[in-house]
Coordinates of C-alpha atoms in Angstrom, one line a residue:
M1 CA 12.9 10.1 -27.6
M2 CA 9.5 11.5 -25.6
I3 CA 8.1 10.3 -29.3
L4 CA 9.6 7.2 -29.8
R5 CA 8.3 5.3 -26.0
D6 CA 5.4 7.2 -27.1
I7 CA 5.3 4.2 -30.2
A8 CA 7.1 2.1 -28.1
Y9 CA 4.2 1.7 -25.9
G10 CA 2.0 2.1 -28.2
V11 CA 2.5 -1.0 -30.3
G12 CA 2.6 -3.0 -27.0
G13 CA -0.7 -2.0 -25.9
L14 CA -1.7 -3.4 -28.8
L15 CA 0.8 -6.8 -28.5
L16 CA -1.1 -6.7 -24.7
A17 CA -4.7 -5.3 -25.1
P18 CA -6.7 -8.6 -26.4
I19 CA -4.6 -9.8 -22.1
W20 CA -6.0 -6.4 -20.5
A21 CA -9.4 -6.1 -21.7
T22 CA -9.6 -9.8 -20.8
A23 CA -8.6 -8.6 -17.3
M24 CA -10.6 -5.4 -16.4
L25 CA -13.6 -6.9 -17.9
K26 CA -13.7 -9.7 -15.4
T27 CA -12.2 -7.4 -12.4
G28 CA -13.9 -4.6 -13.4
K29 CA -11.2 -2.7 -13.3
W30 CA -12.0 -1.0 -16.9
K31 CA -14.4 1.2 -15.2
T32 CA -11.5 3.8 -14.4
D33 CA -10.6 7.9 -15.5
W34 CA -10.0 6.9 -18.7
S35 CA -10.0 10.6 -19.2
G36 CA -7.7 11.3 -16.4
K37 CA -5.3 8.6 -17.1
L38 CA -4.8 8.9 -20.9
L39 CA -5.2 12.0 -21.8
G40 CA -4.3 13.7 -18.1
K41 CA -6.6 15.4 -17.3
A42 CA -6.3 16.3 -13.2
T43 CA -10.2 17.5 -13.0
P44 CA -12.7 17.4 -12.3
H45 CA -10.7 17.6 -8.7
L46 CA -8.6 20.6 -9.6
Q47 CA -11.7 22.5 -10.4
S48 CA -13.4 22.5 -7.5
P49 CA -11.4 22.5 -4.5
P50 CA -12.6 21.2 -1.1
S51 CA -14.3 23.6 0.9
K52 CA -11.8 23.5 3.4
V53 CA -8.8 24.0 0.0
E54 CA -10.8 27.4 -1.2
G55 CA -9.9 29.5 2.0
K56 CA -6.3 28.4 2.5
S57 CA -3.2 30.7 1.5
F58 CA -0.6 29.2 -0.8
I59 CA 2.4 30.5 -1.0
G60 CA 3.6 29.7 -4.5
R61 CA 4.9 26.1 -4.1
T62 CA 3.1 22.5 -4.9
L63 CA 4.1 19.3 -4.1
L64 CA 2.5 17.3 -6.1
I65 CA 3.3 12.3 -4.2
H66 CA 2.5 9.9 -6.6
A67 CA 0.6 6.9 -4.4
V68 CA -0.1 3.6 -6.8
S69 CA -2.7 2.6 -4.8
V70 CA -4.2 1.6 -0.5
G71 CA -0.6 1.1 -0.5
E72 CA 1.4 3.7 -1.6
V73 CA -1.1 5.5 0.1
M74 CA -1.8 4.7 3.6
A75 CA 2.7 5.0 3.4
T76 CA 2.3 8.1 2.7
R77 CA -0.9 9.9 5.6
S78 CA 2.3 10.4 8.4
L79 CA 4.6 12.2 6.0
V80 CA 1.1 14.5 5.1
E81 CA 0.6 15.2 8.2
T82 CA 3.9 15.4 8.8
L83 CA 3.9 18.8 6.0
E84 CA 0.1 20.2 6.7
T85 CA 2.3 21.0 10.2
Q86 CA 6.0 22.1 9.4
A87 CA 4.2 23.2 6.2
P88 CA 1.3 24.7 6.1
N89 CA 1.1 27.1 3.2
L90 CA 2.3 24.0 1.0
R91 CA -0.4 23.1 -1.0
I92 CA -0.6 19.2 -1.9
V93 CA -1.6 17.1 -4.6
V94 CA -2.3 13.0 -4.1
A95 CA -2.4 11.5 -7.6
T96 CA -2.9 7.2 -6.8
T97 CA -3.1 5.3 -9.9
T98 CA -5.8 1.9 -8.2
N99 CA -9.1 2.5 -8.0
T100 CA -8.6 1.7 -4.3
G101 CA -6.1 4.0 -4.3
F102 CA -8.3 6.9 -5.4
D103 CA -10.5 6.3 -3.2
R104 CA -8.3 5.3 -0.4
A105 CA -7.0 9.0 -0.8
M106 CA -10.5 10.1 -1.5
I107 CA -10.8 9.2 2.3
L108 CA -7.8 10.6 3.6
Y109 CA -7.2 13.3 1.9
S110 CA -10.2 15.6 0.2
D111 CA -10.9 17.1 2.5
R112 CA -8.1 19.4 2.3
H113 CA -6.0 18.0 -0.5
H114 CA -6.6 18.1 -4.1
V115 CA -6.7 14.4 -5.0
V116 CA -6.2 13.0 -8.9
R117 CA -5.7 10.1 -11.0
Y118 CA -1.8 9.2 -12.0
P119 CA -2.0 9.7 -16.2
L120 CA -0.6 6.9 -17.8
D121 CA 3.3 8.1 -19.7
F122 CA 1.9 8.8 -22.8
S123 CA 3.5 12.5 -23.5
W124 CA 0.0 14.4 -24.8
A125 CA -0.7 12.2 -20.8
V126 CA 1.7 14.1 -18.8
K127 CA 2.3 17.4 -19.9
R128 CA -1.2 18.1 -19.9
F129 CA -1.1 17.2 -16.1
L130 CA 2.0 18.5 -15.0
R131 CA 0.7 21.5 -16.7
T132 CA -3.0 20.9 -14.6
V133 CA -1.5 20.8 -11.8
K134 CA 1.5 22.4 -11.4
P135 CA 3.7 21.4 -9.2
D136 CA 6.8 23.4 -7.6
L137 CA 7.7 19.4 -6.2
V138 CA 7.4 15.8 -7.2
A139 CA 7.2 13.7 -4.5
L140 CA 7.3 9.8 -6.7
T141 CA 5.9 7.4 -3.1
E142 CA 8.6 3.6 -4.0
L143 CA 9.4 4.1 -7.1
E144 CA 7.4 4.9 -10.7
V145 CA 9.8 6.0 -12.4
W146 CA 8.4 6.4 -15.2
P147 CA 10.8 7.9 -18.2
N148 CA 8.6 10.6 -19.8
F149 CA 6.6 11.5 -17.4
V150 CA 10.1 12.4 -15.7
E151 CA 11.2 13.6 -18.8
A152 CA 8.9 16.1 -18.6
C153 CA 9.5 17.3 -15.4
D154 CA 13.2 17.5 -16.4
K155 CA 12.3 20.4 -18.9
R156 CA 10.1 22.2 -16.6
G157 CA 12.7 22.3 -13.5
I158 CA 10.7 20.2 -11.6
P159 CA 12.8 18.5 -8.2
V160 CA 11.6 14.9 -9.2
A161 CA 12.4 12.3 -5.6
V162 CA 11.7 9.7 -5.0
I163 CA 10.7 8.8 -1.1
N164 CA 10.1 5.6 0.8
G165 CA 12.8 3.6 -2.1
R166 CA 12.5 0.3 -2.4
L167 CA 13.7 -1.5 -5.4
T168 CA 13.5 -6.0 -5.0
E169 CA 16.5 -8.0 -6.9
R170 CA 13.5 -9.6 -8.2
S171 CA 12.9 -6.4 -10.2
Y172 CA 16.0 -5.0 -10.0
N173 CA 17.1 -7.4 -12.2
R174 CA 14.4 -6.6 -15.1
Y175 CA 15.0 -3.1 -15.0
L176 CA 19.0 -4.1 -15.2
K177 CA 18.4 -5.7 -19.2
V178 CA 16.4 -2.3 -20.0
K179 CA 18.8 0.2 -18.4
F180 CA 19.2 1.1 -21.6
L181 CA 16.1 2.6 -21.1
I182 CA 15.6 4.0 -18.4
E183 CA 19.1 5.1 -16.8
S184 CA 18.5 8.7 -18.2
S185 CA 15.5 8.4 -15.6
F186 CA 17.1 8.1 -12.5
K187 CA 20.1 9.9 -13.2
R188 CA 18.2 13.5 -13.1
L189 CA 15.9 12.8 -9.6
S190 CA 16.5 15.4 -7.6
A191 CA 16.6 13.0 -4.5
A192 CA 15.4 9.5 -3.7
A193 CA 15.2 8.4 -0.7
V194 CA 15.5 4.4 0.2
Q195 CA 14.7 2.2 2.9
T196 CA 18.2 0.0 3.2
E197 CA 21.5 -0.3 1.8
D198 CA 20.2 -3.1 -0.8
Y199 CA 18.4 -1.2 -2.1
A200 CA 20.9 2.8 -2.2
K201 CA 22.9 0.1 -4.4
R202 CA 20.1 -1.3 -7.1
F203 CA 18.9 3.0 -7.6
K204 CA 22.3 4.2 -8.0
G205 CA 23.4 0.8 -10.3
L206 CA 19.7 1.4 -12.9
G207 CA 22.1 5.2 -12.5
A208 CA 20.7 7.3 -9.6
R209 CA 23.7 9.5 -8.2
E210 CA 25.8 9.0 -5.1
D211 CA 24.6 12.5 -3.6
C212 CA 21.6 11.5 -4.4
V213 CA 20.9 8.6 -2.2
H214 CA 19.8 9.1 1.1
I215 CA 19.2 6.2 3.3
L216 CA 16.1 6.8 5.7
D217 CA 14.3 4.7 6.5
T218 CA 11.0 3.4 5.6
M219 CA 7.6 5.9 6.2
K220 CA 5.5 3.0 6.9
W221 CA 6.7 2.8 11.0
D222 CA 5.1 5.7 11.1
T223 CA 2.4 5.2 10.1
A224 CA 2.6 2.8 12.4
K225 CA -0.2 3.2 15.5
I226 CA 0.2 2.0 18.4
D227 CA -2.3 1.5 19.3
D228 CA -5.3 -1.2 22.0
E229 CA -8.2 0.1 20.3
V230 CA -9.5 0.3 16.2
D231 CA -13.6 2.2 16.0
G232 CA -14.8 0.3 14.4
T233 CA -14.2 -2.8 15.4
D234 CA -16.7 -3.9 18.0
E235 CA -19.4 -2.7 15.2
L236 CA -17.4 -4.9 12.3
G237 CA -17.8 -7.4 15.6
E238 CA -21.3 -7.6 16.1
E239 CA -22.5 -6.9 12.1
F240 CA -20.9 -10.9 11.7
G241 CA -21.8 -12.1 14.8
L242 CA -19.0 -13.2 16.3
D243 CA -18.7 -15.0 19.4
R244 CA -16.3 -13.0 21.6
G245 CA -16.0 -15.7 23.7
K246 CA -14.1 -17.4 20.6
L247 CA -10.3 -16.8 19.7
T248 CA -10.2 -15.0 16.7
V249 CA -7.7 -15.2 13.9
V250 CA -7.8 -12.7 11.5
A251 CA -6.7 -12.8 8.0
G252 CA -5.3 -9.9 6.2
S253 CA -4.6 -9.2 2.5
T254 CA -4.3 -12.8 1.6
G255 CA -3.5 -14.1 -2.0
P256 CA -5.1 -16.6 -3.9
G257 CA -4.6 -20.2 -2.5
E258 CA -4.4 -19.2 0.5
E259 CA -7.8 -19.2 1.7
K260 CA -7.9 -22.8 1.1
L261 CA -5.0 -23.3 4.0
L262 CA -5.7 -21.1 6.0
I263 CA -10.3 -23.2 5.4
E264 CA -7.9 -26.2 6.2
S265 CA -5.8 -25.6 9.6
M266 CA -8.9 -24.7 11.1
R267 CA -9.9 -28.6 11.4
E268 CA -6.1 -28.7 13.8
L269 CA -7.9 -25.6 15.5
G270 CA -10.6 -26.6 17.7
D271 CA -13.6 -24.0 17.2
V272 CA -11.8 -20.9 16.9
N273 CA -13.1 -17.9 14.5
L274 CA -12.1 -17.3 11.2
V275 CA -12.3 -13.6 9.4
I276 CA -10.1 -13.1 6.1
V277 CA -10.5 -9.4 4.1
P278 CA -8.4 -10.9 0.5
R279 CA -6.2 -8.5 -0.8
K280 CA -8.4 -7.9 -3.9
P281 CA -11.8 -7.1 -4.1
E282 CA -12.6 -8.6 -7.6
R283 CA -11.6 -12.7 -6.1
F284 CA -14.7 -12.1 -4.1
N285 CA -16.6 -14.6 -4.8
E286 CA -14.2 -16.4 -5.7
V287 CA -13.2 -17.0 -2.0
A288 CA -17.1 -16.5 -0.8
E289 CA -17.2 -19.9 -2.9
L290 CA -14.6 -21.4 -2.0
D291 CA -16.9 -22.8 1.6
E292 CA -20.8 -22.8 2.3
R293 CA -19.9 -22.1 5.5
I294 CA -18.3 -19.2 5.2
I295 CA -20.5 -15.9 6.0
R296 CA -19.8 -12.6 3.8
M297 CA -20.4 -8.4 5.1
T298 CA -22.2 -7.9 2.2
D299 CA -24.8 -10.2 2.9
I300 CA -25.7 -9.4 6.4
R301 CA -25.5 -6.4 5.5
N302 CA -28.4 -6.6 2.5
G303 CA -30.4 -9.1 4.2
K304 CA -29.4 -12.2 2.7
A305 CA -27.8 -13.6 5.5
K306 CA -28.1 -14.0 9.1
S307 CA -25.2 -13.1 11.3
G308 CA -23.3 -15.5 13.5
D309 CA -24.5 -18.0 11.2
G310 CA -20.7 -19.8 10.7
S311 CA -17.0 -19.1 12.5
I312 CA -15.8 -18.4 8.8
Y313 CA -16.5 -14.5 7.8
L314 CA -14.6 -12.7 4.8
L315 CA -15.0 -9.8 4.9
D316 CA -16.1 -8.6 0.9
T317 CA -15.6 -4.3 1.8
M318 CA -13.1 -2.4 1.5
G319 CA -11.3 -0.1 3.8
E320 CA -12.2 -2.0 6.4
L321 CA -8.8 -4.3 7.4
R322 CA -8.1 -2.3 10.1
K323 CA -11.1 -2.7 12.4
A324 CA -11.0 -6.2 11.2
Y325 CA -6.9 -6.6 12.7
G326 CA -8.9 -5.0 15.9
L327 CA -10.9 -8.1 16.6
A328 CA -7.6 -11.1 16.0
D329 CA -5.9 -12.6 18.8
V330 CA -3.5 -14.0 16.1
V331 CA -3.5 -12.2 12.3
I332 CA -1.8 -13.9 9.3
V333 CA -0.3 -11.5 7.2
G334 CA -1.6 -12.6 3.7
R335 CA 0.2 -13.2 0.5
S336 CA 2.8 -14.4 2.4
F337 CA 2.0 -18.7 2.2
N338 CA 2.1 -18.3 -2.3
G339 CA 5.1 -16.4 -3.4
L340 CA 3.6 -13.1 -3.8
G341 CA 6.5 -11.4 -1.2
G342 CA 4.2 -10.4 2.1
S343 CA 1.9 -8.2 3.0
D344 CA 2.6 -4.9 5.5
L345 CA 3.2 -6.7 9.1
I346 CA 4.2 -3.2 10.7
E347 CA 0.4 -2.3 10.9
P348 CA -1.5 -5.1 13.1
I349 CA 1.7 -5.5 15.2
G350 CA 0.8 -2.0 16.3
L351 CA -2.4 -2.0 17.3
G352 CA -0.3 -5.4 19.3
K353 CA -1.8 -8.2 17.9
A354 CA 0.6 -11.2 18.1
V355 CA 2.1 -12.1 13.7
V356 CA 2.6 -15.2 11.7
I357 CA 3.6 -14.5 8.5
G358 CA 4.5 -16.6 5.3
N359 CA 8.6 -17.3 3.9
S360 CA 7.3 -15.3 1.4
Y361 CA 8.6 -11.6 2.2
F362 CA 10.4 -10.1 -0.7
N363 CA 8.7 -7.4 -0.9
F364 CA 7.6 -5.6 3.8
G365 CA 11.7 -8.0 4.0
D366 CA 14.0 -5.4 5.9
A367 CA 10.5 -5.2 8.2
V368 CA 10.2 -8.7 8.7
D369 CA 13.5 -8.9 9.7
A370 CA 13.5 -6.3 12.0
F371 CA 10.7 -8.2 13.8
A372 CA 12.0 -11.9 13.6
E373 CA 15.8 -10.4 15.2
G374 CA 13.1 -8.8 18.1
D375 CA 11.1 -11.4 18.8
G376 CA 8.4 -9.6 17.4
V377 CA 6.8 -12.5 14.4
I378 CA 6.7 -15.9 14.0
V379 CA 8.0 -17.1 10.1
A380 CA 6.5 -19.9 9.4
N381 CA 5.5 -22.2 5.5
E382 CA 2.5 -24.2 5.2
G383 CA 3.2 -27.7 6.3
D384 CA 4.1 -25.6 9.8
L385 CA 0.8 -23.4 9.9
A386 CA -1.7 -24.6 11.7
G387 CA 1.1 -25.6 14.4
N388 CA 1.9 -22.4 15.1
L389 CA -1.2 -21.3 14.9
K390 CA -1.9 -23.3 18.2
G391 CA 0.7 -22.8 20.0
L392 CA -0.1 -19.2 20.0
L393 CA -4.2 -19.8 21.0
D394 CA -2.8 -22.2 23.5
D395 CA -1.0 -20.0 24.7
K396 CA -1.5 -16.6 26.4
G397 CA 1.3 -15.2 27.5
K398 CA 3.4 -16.1 24.5
R399 CA 0.9 -13.9 22.3
K400 CA 1.7 -11.4 25.8
V401 CA 4.9 -11.6 24.4
L402 CA 5.7 -11.6 20.8
S403 CA 2.9 -8.7 20.5
E404 CA 5.9 -6.3 23.6
N405 CA 8.4 -7.0 21.0
G406 CA 7.4 -5.8 17.7
R407 CA 5.2 -3.1 19.3
A408 CA 8.5 -2.6 21.0
V409 CA 10.9 -2.9 17.4
I410 CA 8.1 -0.7 16.3
R411 CA 9.2 2.1 19.1
N412 CA 12.8 1.7 17.6
R413 CA 12.7 2.3 14.3
Q414 CA 10.4 5.2 14.4
G415 CA 10.9 8.9 12.5
A416 CA 11.7 8.1 8.5
T417 CA 8.2 10.5 8.3
Q418 CA 10.9 13.4 9.8
R419 CA 13.6 12.6 7.7
H420 CA 11.6 12.7 4.2
A421 CA 10.2 15.3 5.2
N422 CA 13.0 17.6 5.7
M423 CA 15.0 16.4 2.9
L424 CA 11.5 17.2 1.2
L425 CA 11.6 20.6 2.5
G426 CA 15.1 21.0 1.1
L427 CA 13.7 20.7 -2.5
L428 CA 11.7 23.1 -2.7
P429 CA 12.0 26.1 -4.8
E430 CA 12.1 29.4 -1.9

């Protein structure tokens, strides 16, 4: 079966090659570790472990955590910290798919854990990868149930679990069309820790065994740091030259079309600062050209622009979104006004920010519903975005109530990380 999948992947790859090649050349994604992806080489990071790992006395157990990109990497942070405390001798390997996810994992974990590239689902790549990493347990974040990888683990007696599992209705309907190809992979799962009852039903609908599916909520509640200050925020504001006497709106993880909407909304908001943080770095140049008033952080740092020369600021760097949220009086959660399903709103609410999200939030439906029920978020559409923003900017008391309600929701929902840790430790061989 693995050979047949290899053939199918190869044919599909050839058919889509022109599209992929164009996209990768345009975005720069061709600059990646192809030896890791195509050949399953989990090096050099396993060959040259961090100094803090070298002296560690392992007890022969290795946990491999697969986190696709930045969002998944951040979602595993509290889990890794919990496992470090409860199983200090456990060897942890974090595998990522995207370049941005890899970079974030290196920042978070490389001083004490191995970080590697996750292979494409070709049989030769996954087999070599597993021979190198030698995991005793695999944890797949959110979904990523790739058939060849799961089958290769099954043949080696390696249990595979899904953590922080989620499966939207849209994705579920797509998977149903190829259920005959993937059902065996879901049946092979040793456990699936999912976020909601709806997700549980969908996992079972694709073949996951009834006794293996557990509703544990999302670990993102636990990754939310309830802080009033963020390290580096003041320095970021000084670099931009923000007039801190003005109110500041920060739009995080924005997607196509949203930046223009935000800039147009500024006309109704009066004299405020707008900080835009696009989700994807390949869009930085595109966003910078939308308005001549936009000041880019990279231009400031390279000496090409002066701080404080505008009222619209573009944070065209990676890894500084949290600092930007620290500047905000109001946060707008991106990818929610253009049909892309939203972005993480738990982090800015944990920082005590008044948050507005669009009405496309299917990727974070449970979280948005929880905040909405607790009066901890405002859900808006394009037409009333400016009005909602103005209402919040004009009323400090309203912003405070919104943020306090949101934090209360977070506190009430925390605890999923410990439940995930208990499940994984129970699956590890003695």
